[in-house]
PDB file of C-alpha atoms in Angstrom:
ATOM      1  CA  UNK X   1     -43.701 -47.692   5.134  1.00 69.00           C
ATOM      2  CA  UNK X   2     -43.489 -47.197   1.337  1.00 74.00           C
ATOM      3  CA  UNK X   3     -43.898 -50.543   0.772  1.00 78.00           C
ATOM      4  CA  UNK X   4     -47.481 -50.296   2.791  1.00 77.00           C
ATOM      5  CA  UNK X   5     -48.326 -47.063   0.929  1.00 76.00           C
ATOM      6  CA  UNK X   6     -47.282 -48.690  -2.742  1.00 77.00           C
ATOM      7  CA  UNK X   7     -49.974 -51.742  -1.458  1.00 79.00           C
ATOM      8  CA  UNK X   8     -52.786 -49.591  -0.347  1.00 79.00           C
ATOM      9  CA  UNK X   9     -52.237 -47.462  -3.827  1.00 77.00           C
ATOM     10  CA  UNK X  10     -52.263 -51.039  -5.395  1.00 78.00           C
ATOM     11  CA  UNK X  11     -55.429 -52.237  -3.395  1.00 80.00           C
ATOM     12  CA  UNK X  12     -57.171 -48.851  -4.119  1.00 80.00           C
ATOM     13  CA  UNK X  13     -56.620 -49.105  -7.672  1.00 76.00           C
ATOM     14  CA  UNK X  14     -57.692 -52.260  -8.245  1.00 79.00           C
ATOM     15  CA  UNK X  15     -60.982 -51.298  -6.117  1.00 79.00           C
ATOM     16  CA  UNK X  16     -61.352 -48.409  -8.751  1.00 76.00           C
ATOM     17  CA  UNK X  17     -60.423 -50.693 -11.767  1.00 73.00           C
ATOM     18  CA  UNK X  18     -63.219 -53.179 -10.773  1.00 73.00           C
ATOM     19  CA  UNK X  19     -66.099 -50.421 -10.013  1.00 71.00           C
ATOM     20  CA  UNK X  20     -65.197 -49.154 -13.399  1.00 66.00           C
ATOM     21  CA  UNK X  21     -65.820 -52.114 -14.921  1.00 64.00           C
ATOM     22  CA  UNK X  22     -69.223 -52.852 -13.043  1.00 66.00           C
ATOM     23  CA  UNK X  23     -70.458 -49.330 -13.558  1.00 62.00           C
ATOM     24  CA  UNK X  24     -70.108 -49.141 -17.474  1.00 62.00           C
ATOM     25  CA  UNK X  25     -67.173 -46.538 -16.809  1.00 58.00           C
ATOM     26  CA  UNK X  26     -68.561 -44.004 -15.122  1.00 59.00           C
ATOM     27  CA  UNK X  27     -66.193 -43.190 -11.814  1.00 58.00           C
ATOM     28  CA  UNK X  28     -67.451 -42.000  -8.468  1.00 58.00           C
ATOM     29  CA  UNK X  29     -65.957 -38.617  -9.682  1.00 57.00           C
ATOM     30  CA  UNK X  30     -68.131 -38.369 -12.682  1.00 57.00           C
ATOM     31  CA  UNK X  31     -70.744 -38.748  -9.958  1.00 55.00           C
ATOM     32  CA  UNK X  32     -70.066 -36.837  -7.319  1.00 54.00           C
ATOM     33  CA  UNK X  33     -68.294 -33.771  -8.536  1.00 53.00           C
ATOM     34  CA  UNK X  34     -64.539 -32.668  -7.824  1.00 52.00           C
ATOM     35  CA  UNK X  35     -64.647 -33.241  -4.091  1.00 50.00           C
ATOM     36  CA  UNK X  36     -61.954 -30.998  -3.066  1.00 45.00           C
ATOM     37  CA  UNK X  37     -61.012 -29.458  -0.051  1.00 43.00           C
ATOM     38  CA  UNK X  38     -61.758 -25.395  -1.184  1.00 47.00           C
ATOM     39  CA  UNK X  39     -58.693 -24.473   1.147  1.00 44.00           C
ATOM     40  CA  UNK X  40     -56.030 -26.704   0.672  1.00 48.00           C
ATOM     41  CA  UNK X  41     -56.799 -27.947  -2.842  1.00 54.00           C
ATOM     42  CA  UNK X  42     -55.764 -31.325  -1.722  1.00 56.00           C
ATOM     43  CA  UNK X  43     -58.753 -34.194  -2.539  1.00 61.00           C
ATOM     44  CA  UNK X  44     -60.944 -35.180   0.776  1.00 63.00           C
ATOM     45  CA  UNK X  45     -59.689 -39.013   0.634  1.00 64.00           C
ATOM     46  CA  UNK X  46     -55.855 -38.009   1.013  1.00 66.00           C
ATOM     47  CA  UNK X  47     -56.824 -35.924   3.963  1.00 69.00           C
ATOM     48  CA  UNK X  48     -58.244 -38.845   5.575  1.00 71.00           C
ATOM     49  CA  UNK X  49     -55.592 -40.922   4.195  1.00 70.00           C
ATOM     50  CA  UNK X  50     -52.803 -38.290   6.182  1.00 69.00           C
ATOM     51  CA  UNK X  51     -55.390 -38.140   9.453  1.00 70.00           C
ATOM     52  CA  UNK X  52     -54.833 -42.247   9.580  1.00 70.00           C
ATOM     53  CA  UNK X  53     -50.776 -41.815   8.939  1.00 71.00           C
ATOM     54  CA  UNK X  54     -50.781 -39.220  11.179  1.00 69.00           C
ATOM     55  CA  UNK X  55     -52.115 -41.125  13.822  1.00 71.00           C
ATOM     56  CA  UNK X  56     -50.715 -44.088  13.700  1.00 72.00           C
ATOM     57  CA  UNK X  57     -47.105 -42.207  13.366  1.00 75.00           C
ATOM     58  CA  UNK X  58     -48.362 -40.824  16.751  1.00 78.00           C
ATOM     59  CA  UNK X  59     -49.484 -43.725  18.105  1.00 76.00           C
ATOM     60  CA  UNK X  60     -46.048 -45.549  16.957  1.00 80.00           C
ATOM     61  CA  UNK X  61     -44.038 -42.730  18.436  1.00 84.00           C
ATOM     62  CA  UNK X  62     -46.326 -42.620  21.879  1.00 86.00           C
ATOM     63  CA  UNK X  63     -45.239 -46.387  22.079  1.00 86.00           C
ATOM     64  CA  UNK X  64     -42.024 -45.584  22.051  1.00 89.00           C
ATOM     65  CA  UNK X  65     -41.801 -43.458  24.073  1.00 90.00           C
ATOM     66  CA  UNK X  66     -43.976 -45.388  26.492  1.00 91.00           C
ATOM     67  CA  UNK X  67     -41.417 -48.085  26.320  1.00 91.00           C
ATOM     68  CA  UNK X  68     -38.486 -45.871  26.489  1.00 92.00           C
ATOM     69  CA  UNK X  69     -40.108 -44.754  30.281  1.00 93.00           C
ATOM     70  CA  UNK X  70     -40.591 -48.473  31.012  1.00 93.00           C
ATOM     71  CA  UNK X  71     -36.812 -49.112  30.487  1.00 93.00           C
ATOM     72  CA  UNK X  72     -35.965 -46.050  32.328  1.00 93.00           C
ATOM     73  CA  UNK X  73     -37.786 -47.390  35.147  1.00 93.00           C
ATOM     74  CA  UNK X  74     -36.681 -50.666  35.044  1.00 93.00           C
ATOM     75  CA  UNK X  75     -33.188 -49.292  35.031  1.00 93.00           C
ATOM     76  CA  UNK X  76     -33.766 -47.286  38.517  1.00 94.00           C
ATOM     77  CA  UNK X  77     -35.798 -49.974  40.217  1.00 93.00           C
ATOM     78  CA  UNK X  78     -33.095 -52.684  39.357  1.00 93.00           C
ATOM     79  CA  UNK X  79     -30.414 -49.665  40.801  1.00 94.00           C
ATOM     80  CA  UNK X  80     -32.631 -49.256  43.722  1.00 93.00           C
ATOM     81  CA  UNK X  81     -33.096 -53.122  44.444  1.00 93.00           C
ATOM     82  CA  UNK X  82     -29.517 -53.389  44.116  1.00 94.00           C
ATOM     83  CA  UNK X  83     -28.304 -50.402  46.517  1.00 94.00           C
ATOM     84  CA  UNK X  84     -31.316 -52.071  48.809  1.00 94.00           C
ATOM     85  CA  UNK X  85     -29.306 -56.006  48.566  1.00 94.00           C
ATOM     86  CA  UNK X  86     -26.092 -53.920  49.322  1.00 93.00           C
ATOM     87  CA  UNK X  87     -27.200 -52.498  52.077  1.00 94.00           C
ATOM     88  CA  UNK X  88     -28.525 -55.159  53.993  1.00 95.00           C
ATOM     89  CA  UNK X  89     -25.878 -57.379  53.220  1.00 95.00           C
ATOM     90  CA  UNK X  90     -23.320 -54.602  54.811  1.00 96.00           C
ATOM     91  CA  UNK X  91     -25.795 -54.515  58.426  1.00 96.00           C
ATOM     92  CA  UNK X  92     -26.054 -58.113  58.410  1.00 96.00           C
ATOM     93  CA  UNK X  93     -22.275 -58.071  58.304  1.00 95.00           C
ATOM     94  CA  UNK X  94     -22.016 -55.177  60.597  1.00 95.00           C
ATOM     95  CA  UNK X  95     -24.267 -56.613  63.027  1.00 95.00           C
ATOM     96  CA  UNK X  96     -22.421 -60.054  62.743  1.00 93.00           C
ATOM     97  CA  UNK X  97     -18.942 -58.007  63.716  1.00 93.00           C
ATOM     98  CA  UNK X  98     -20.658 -56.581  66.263  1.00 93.00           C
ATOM     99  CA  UNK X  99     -21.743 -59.775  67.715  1.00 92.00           C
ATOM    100  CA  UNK X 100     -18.485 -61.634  67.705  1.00 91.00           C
ATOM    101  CA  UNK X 101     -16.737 -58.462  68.925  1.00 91.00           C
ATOM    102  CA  UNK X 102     -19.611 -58.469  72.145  1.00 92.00           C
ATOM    103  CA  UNK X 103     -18.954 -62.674  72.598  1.00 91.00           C
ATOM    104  CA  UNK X 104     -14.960 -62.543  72.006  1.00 90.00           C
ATOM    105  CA  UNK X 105     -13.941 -63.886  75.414  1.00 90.00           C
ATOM    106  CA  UNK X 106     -16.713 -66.752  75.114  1.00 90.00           C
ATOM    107  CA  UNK X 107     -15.572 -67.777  71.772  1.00 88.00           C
ATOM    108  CA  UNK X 108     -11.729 -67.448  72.784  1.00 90.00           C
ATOM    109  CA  UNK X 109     -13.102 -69.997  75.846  1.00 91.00           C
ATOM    110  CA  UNK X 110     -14.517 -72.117  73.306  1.00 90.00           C
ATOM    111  CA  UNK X 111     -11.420 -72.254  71.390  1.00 90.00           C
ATOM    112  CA  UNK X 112      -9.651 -72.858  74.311  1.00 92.00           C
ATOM    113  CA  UNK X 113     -12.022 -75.898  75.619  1.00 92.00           C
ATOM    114  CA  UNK X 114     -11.765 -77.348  72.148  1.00 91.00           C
ATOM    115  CA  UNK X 115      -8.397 -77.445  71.620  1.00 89.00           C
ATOM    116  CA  UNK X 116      -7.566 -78.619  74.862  1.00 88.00           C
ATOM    117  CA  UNK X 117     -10.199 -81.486  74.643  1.00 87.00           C
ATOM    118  CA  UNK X 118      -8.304 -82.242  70.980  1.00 86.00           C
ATOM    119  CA  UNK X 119      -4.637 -82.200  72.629  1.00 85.00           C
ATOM    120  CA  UNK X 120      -6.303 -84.525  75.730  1.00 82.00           C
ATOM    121  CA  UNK X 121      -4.834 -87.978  75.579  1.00 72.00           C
ATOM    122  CA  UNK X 122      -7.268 -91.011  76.332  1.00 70.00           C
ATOM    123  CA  UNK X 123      -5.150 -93.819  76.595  1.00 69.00           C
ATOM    124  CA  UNK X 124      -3.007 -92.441  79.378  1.00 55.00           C
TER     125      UNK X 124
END
């Protein structure tokens, strides 16, 4: 941020330097009077100068605070999508217990039929 503020200051002065030189020496100040600000005693261009840092420092912190609530978010729907995966996956295997439990004695037949069927000589 210093760095930015050191180039503006750099920028501004070099503005100044070059009007200087194209006006015979005569600054905007010469021209215009002391514009200062009667109640803060602070010159009119570094107000607007702290408006512009002010609002970008509130823009910058509004972003980050926007993107803090975007990872918070994220956070909970992942949680959410995950309890969601759990919990089907526990009724699908609920339901699948339930299923053999109801069909026992017709898979136990099954198991019967098929190992009999293996055991079954055919060259007898």
């Amino acid at each position: 941020m210093s760095d930015l503020l050191n180039e503006l200051l750099k920028n501004s002065m070099e503005r100044e330097a070059k009007k200087l030189a194209s006006n015979g020496g005569v600054t905007e100040q010469d021209r215009y009077g002391n514009l200062l600000d009667s109640v803060k005693g602070r010159d009119i261009a570094q107000e607007e100068t702290d408006k512009y840092y002010g609002n970008v420092s509130q823009v910058l912190n509004t972003a980050k605070n926007n993107r803090l609530k975007r990872e918070k978010e994220n956070t909970e729907n992942a949680r959410n999508l995950q309890r969601i995966v759990s919990d089907v996956e526990n009724r699908e295997r609920r339901e699948a217990n339930a299923f053999v439990d109801r069909n026992r004695k017709y898979l136990d037949k099954a198991k019967e039929t098929i190992s009999r069927e293996r055991n079954k000589s055919y060259f007898d």
